[in-house]
mmCIF file of C-alpha atoms and ligand atoms in Angstrom:
data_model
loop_
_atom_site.group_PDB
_atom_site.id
_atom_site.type_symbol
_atom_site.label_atom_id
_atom_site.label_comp_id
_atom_site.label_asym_id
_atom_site.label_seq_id
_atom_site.Cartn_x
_atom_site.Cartn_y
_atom_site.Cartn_z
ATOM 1 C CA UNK F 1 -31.415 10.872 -23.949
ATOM 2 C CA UNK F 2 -33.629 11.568 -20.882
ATOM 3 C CA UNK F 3 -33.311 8.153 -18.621
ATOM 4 C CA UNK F 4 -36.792 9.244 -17.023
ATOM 5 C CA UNK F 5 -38.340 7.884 -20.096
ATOM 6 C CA UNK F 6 -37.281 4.561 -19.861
ATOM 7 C CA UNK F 7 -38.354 3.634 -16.293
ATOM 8 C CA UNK F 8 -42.299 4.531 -15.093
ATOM 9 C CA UNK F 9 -42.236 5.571 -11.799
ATOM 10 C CA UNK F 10 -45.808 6.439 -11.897
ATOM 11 C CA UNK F 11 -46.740 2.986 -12.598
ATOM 12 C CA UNK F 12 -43.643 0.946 -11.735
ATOM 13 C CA UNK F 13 -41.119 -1.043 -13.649
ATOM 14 C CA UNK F 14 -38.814 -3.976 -13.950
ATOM 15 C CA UNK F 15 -35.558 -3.855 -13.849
ATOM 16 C CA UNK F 16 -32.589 -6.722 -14.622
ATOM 17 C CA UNK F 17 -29.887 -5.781 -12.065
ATOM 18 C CA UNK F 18 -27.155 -8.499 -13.284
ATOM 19 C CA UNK F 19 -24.579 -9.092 -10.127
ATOM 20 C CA UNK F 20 -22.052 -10.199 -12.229
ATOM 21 C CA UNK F 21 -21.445 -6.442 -13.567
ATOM 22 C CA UNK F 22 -23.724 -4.543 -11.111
ATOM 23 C CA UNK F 23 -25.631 -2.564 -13.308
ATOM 24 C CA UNK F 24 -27.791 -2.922 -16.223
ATOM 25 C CA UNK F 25 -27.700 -0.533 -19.779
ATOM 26 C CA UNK F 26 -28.961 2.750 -20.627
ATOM 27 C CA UNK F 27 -28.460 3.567 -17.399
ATOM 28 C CA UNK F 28 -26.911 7.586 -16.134
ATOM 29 C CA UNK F 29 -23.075 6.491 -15.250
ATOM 30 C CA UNK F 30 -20.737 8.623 -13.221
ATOM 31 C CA UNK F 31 -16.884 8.286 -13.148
ATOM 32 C CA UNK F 32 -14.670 9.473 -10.877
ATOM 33 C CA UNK F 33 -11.067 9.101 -11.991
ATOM 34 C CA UNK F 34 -8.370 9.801 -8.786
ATOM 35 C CA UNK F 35 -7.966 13.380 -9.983
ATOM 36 C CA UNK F 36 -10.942 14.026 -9.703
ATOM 37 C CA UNK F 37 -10.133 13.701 -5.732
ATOM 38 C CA UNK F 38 -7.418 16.085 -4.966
ATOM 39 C CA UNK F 39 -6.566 16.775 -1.636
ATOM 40 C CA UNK F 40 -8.863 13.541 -0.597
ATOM 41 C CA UNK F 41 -6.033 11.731 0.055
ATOM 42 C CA UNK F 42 -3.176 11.675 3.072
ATOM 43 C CA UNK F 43 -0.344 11.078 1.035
ATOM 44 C CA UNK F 44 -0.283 13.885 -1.730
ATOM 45 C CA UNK F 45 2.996 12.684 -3.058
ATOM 46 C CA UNK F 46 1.108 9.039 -4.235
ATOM 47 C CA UNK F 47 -1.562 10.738 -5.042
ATOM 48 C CA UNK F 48 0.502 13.008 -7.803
ATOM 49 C CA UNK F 49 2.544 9.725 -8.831
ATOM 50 C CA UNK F 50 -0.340 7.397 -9.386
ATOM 51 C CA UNK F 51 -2.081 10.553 -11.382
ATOM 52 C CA UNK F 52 0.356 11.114 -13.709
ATOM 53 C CA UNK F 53 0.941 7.274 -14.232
ATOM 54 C CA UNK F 54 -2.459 7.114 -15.612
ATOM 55 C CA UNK F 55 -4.861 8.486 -13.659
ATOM 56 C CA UNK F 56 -6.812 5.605 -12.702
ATOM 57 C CA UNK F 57 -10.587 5.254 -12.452
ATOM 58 C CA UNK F 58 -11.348 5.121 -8.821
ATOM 59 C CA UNK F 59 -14.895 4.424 -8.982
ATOM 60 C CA UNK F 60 -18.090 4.949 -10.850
ATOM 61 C CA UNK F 61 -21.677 4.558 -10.109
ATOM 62 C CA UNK F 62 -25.351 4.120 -12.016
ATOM 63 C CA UNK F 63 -28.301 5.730 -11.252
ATOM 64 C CA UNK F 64 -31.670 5.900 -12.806
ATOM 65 C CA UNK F 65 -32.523 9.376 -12.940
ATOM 66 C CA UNK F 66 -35.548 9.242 -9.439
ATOM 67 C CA UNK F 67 -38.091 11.835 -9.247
ATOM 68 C CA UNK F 68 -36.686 13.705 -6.898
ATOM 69 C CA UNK F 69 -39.664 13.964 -4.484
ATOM 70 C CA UNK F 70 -39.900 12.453 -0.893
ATOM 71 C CA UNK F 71 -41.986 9.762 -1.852
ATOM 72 C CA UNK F 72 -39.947 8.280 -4.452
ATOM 73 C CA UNK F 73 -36.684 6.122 -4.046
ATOM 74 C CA UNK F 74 -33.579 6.821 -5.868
ATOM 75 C CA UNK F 75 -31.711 3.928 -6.242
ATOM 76 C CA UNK F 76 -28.241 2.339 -8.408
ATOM 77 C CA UNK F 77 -25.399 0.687 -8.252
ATOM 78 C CA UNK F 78 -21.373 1.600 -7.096
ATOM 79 C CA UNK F 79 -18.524 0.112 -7.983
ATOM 80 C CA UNK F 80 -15.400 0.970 -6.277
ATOM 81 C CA UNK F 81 -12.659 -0.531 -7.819
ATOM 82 C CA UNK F 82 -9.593 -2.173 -5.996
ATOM 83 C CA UNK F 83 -5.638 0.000 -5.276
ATOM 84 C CA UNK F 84 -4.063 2.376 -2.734
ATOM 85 C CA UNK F 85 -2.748 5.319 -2.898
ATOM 86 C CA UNK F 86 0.219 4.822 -0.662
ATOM 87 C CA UNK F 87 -0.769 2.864 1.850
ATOM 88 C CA UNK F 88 -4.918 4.665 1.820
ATOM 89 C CA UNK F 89 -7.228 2.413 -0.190
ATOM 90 C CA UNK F 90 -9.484 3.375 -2.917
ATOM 91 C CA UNK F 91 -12.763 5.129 -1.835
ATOM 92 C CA UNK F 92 -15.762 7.009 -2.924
ATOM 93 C CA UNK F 93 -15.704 11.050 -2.364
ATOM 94 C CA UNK F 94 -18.724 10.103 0.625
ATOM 95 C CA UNK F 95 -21.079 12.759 1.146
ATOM 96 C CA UNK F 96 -24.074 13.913 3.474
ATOM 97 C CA UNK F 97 -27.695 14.235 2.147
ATOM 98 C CA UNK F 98 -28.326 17.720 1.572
ATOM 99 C CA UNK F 99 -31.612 16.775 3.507
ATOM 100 C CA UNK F 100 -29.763 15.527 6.232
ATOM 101 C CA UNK F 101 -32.462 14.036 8.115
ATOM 102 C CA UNK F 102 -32.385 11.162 5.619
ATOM 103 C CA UNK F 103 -30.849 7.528 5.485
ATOM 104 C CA UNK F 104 -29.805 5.034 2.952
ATOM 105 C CA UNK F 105 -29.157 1.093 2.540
ATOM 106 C CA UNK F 106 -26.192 -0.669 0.646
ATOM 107 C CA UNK F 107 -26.338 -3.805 -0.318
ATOM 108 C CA UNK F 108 -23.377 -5.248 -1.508
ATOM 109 C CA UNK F 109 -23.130 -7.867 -4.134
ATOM 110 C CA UNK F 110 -19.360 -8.734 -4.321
ATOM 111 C CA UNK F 111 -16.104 -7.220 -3.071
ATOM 112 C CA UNK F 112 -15.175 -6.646 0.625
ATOM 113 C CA UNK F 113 -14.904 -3.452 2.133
ATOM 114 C CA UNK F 114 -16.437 -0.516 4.282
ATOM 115 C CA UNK F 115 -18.722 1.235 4.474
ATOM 116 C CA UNK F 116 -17.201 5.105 7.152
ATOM 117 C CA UNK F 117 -19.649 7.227 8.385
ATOM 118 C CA UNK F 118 -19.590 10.040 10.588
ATOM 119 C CA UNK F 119 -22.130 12.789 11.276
ATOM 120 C CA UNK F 120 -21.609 16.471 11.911
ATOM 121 C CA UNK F 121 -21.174 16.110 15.856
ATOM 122 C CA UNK F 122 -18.280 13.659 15.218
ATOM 123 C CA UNK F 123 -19.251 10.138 16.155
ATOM 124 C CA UNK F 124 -17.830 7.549 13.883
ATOM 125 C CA UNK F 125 -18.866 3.976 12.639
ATOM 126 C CA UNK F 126 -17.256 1.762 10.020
ATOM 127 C CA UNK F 127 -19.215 -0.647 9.073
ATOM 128 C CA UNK F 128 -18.014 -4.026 7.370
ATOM 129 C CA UNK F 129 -19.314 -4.904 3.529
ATOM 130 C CA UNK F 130 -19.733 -8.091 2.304
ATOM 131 C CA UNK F 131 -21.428 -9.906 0.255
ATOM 132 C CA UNK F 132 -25.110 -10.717 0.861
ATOM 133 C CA UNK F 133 -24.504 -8.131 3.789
ATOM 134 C CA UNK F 134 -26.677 -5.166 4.128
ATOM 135 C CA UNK F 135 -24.978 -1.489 5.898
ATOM 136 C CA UNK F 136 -28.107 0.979 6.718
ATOM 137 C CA UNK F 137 -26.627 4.272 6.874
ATOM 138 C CA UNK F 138 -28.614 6.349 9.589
ATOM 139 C CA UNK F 139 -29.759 10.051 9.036
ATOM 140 C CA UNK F 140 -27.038 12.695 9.766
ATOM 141 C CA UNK F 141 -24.405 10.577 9.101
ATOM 142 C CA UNK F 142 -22.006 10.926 5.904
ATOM 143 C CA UNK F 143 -20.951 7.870 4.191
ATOM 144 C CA UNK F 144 -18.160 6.677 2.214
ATOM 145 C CA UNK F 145 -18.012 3.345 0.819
ATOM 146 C CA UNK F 146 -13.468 1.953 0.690
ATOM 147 C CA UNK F 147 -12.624 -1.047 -1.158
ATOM 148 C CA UNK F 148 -9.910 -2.835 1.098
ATOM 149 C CA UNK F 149 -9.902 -6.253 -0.933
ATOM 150 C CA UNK F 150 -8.765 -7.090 -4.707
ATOM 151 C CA UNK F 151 -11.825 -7.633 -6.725
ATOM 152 C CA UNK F 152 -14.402 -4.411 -7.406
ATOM 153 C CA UNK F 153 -16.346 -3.925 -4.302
ATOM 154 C CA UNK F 154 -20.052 -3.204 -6.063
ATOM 155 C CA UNK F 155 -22.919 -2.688 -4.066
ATOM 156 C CA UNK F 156 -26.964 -1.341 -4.325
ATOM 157 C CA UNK F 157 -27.536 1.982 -3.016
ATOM 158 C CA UNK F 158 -31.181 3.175 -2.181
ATOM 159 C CA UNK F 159 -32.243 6.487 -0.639
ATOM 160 C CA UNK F 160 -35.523 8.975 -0.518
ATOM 161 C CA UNK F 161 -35.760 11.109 -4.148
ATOM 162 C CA UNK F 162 -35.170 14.080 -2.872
ATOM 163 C CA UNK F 163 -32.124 13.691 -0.010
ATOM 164 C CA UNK F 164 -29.956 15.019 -2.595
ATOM 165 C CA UNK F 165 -25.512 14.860 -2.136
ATOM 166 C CA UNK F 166 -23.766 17.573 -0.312
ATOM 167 C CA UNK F 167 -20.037 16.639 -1.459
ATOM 168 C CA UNK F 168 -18.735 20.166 -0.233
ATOM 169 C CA UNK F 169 -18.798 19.914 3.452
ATOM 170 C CA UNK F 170 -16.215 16.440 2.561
ATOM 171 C CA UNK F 171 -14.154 17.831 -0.225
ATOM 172 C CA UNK F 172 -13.553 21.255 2.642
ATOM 173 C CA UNK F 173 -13.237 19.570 5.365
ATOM 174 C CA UNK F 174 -12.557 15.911 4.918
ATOM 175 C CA UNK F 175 -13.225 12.725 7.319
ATOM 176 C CA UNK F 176 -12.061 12.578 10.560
ATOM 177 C CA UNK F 177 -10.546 9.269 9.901
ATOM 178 C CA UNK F 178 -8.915 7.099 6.960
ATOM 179 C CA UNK F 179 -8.602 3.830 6.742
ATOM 180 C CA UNK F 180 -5.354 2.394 5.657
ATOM 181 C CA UNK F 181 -3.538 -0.961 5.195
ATOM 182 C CA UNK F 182 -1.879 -1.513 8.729
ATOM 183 C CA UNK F 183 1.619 -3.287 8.634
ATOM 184 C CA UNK F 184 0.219 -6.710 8.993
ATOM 185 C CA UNK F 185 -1.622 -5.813 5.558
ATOM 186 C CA UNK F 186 -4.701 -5.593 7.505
ATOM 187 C CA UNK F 187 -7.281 -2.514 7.011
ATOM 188 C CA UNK F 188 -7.170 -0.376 10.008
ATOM 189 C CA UNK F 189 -8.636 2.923 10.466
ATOM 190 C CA UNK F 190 -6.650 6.222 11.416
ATOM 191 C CA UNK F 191 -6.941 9.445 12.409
ATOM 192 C CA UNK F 192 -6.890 11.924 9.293
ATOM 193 C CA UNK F 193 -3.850 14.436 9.852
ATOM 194 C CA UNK F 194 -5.179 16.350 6.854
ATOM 195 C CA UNK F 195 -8.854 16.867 8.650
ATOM 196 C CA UNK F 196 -9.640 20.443 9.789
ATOM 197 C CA UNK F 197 -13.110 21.932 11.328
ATOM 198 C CA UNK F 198 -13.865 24.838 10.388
HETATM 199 ZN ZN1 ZN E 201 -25.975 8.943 0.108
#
């Protein structure tokens, strides 16, 4: 079914965004199970353990199918659900805009986490995310939304039609940094041993 039909973005539309679930039905939904992430994560021998022990679902996200113009707005929903792998906690893939020159706002409904940027000259910012909280993810900058508490961290995503994902330069290269549970049991971010520049 083509999702375009359902909404007008000509003429505008209404649309019931429930918080308790964080997204609403006949909506385009993406999964990404942890294999789907190879080589994403520091510790490869967790990563192959919690794999073949079932492969959990690591997060998924809505979207409504935007024009994909500059004056539209794409918009959705993520959910990244709670776990580790070893000590690294579940995360999104994170991604520049293939227009890079373009930012983005998260608004996140429930869950706790952050929200790790960095853009191609190498500054970094984590940002907190919490509920009723807003991030704004500048231009330039890759994002990356980690759920470090034990409920799904699900937030609102909105960003200009046509920004696109560039997932390659992440899934080559990787972040500079990680951010894992500490040994108080406290998030704290890392340098990435596994991070190269090419
Ligand atoms: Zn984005």
């Amino acid at each position: 079914m083509d999702v375009h039909t359902q909404f007008d973005w000509q003429k505008g539309f209404l649309l019931d965004f429930s918080a308790k679930d964080g997204l609403s039905k006949g909506v385009h939904s993406t999964k990404r199970a942890l294999s789907q992430m190879k080589n994403m994560y520091a510790d490869a021998e967790a990563f192959d353990k919690a794999v073949a022990a079932g492969d959990p679902l690591v997060y998924e996200f809505y979207e409504l199918g935007a024009p994909e113009s500059a004056g539209d707005l794409a918009f959705g929903t993520s959910i990244v659900y709670p776990g580790k792998v070893g000590d690294e906690y579940f995360m999104t893939k994170g991604h520049f805009h293939t227009v890079l020159e373009t930012a983005e706002v998260y608004y996140t409904f429930s869950g706790e986490g952050f929200m790790l940027m960095e853009n191609p000259e190498g500054d970094v910012q984590l940002i907190s995310m919490m509920p009723e909280n807003v991030v704004y993810v500048p231009k330039r900058y890759a994002h990356r939304s980690i759920n470090t508490g034990k409920v799904p961290l699900v937030s609102f995503f909105t960003f200009r039609g046509d920004a696109g994902h560039n997932y390659a330069t992440i899934e080559t290269k990787g972040y500079r940094k990680l951010v894992v549970e500490g040994s108080d049991g406290r998030p704290v971010m890392i340098d990435n041993p596994r991070w190269h520049e090419i």
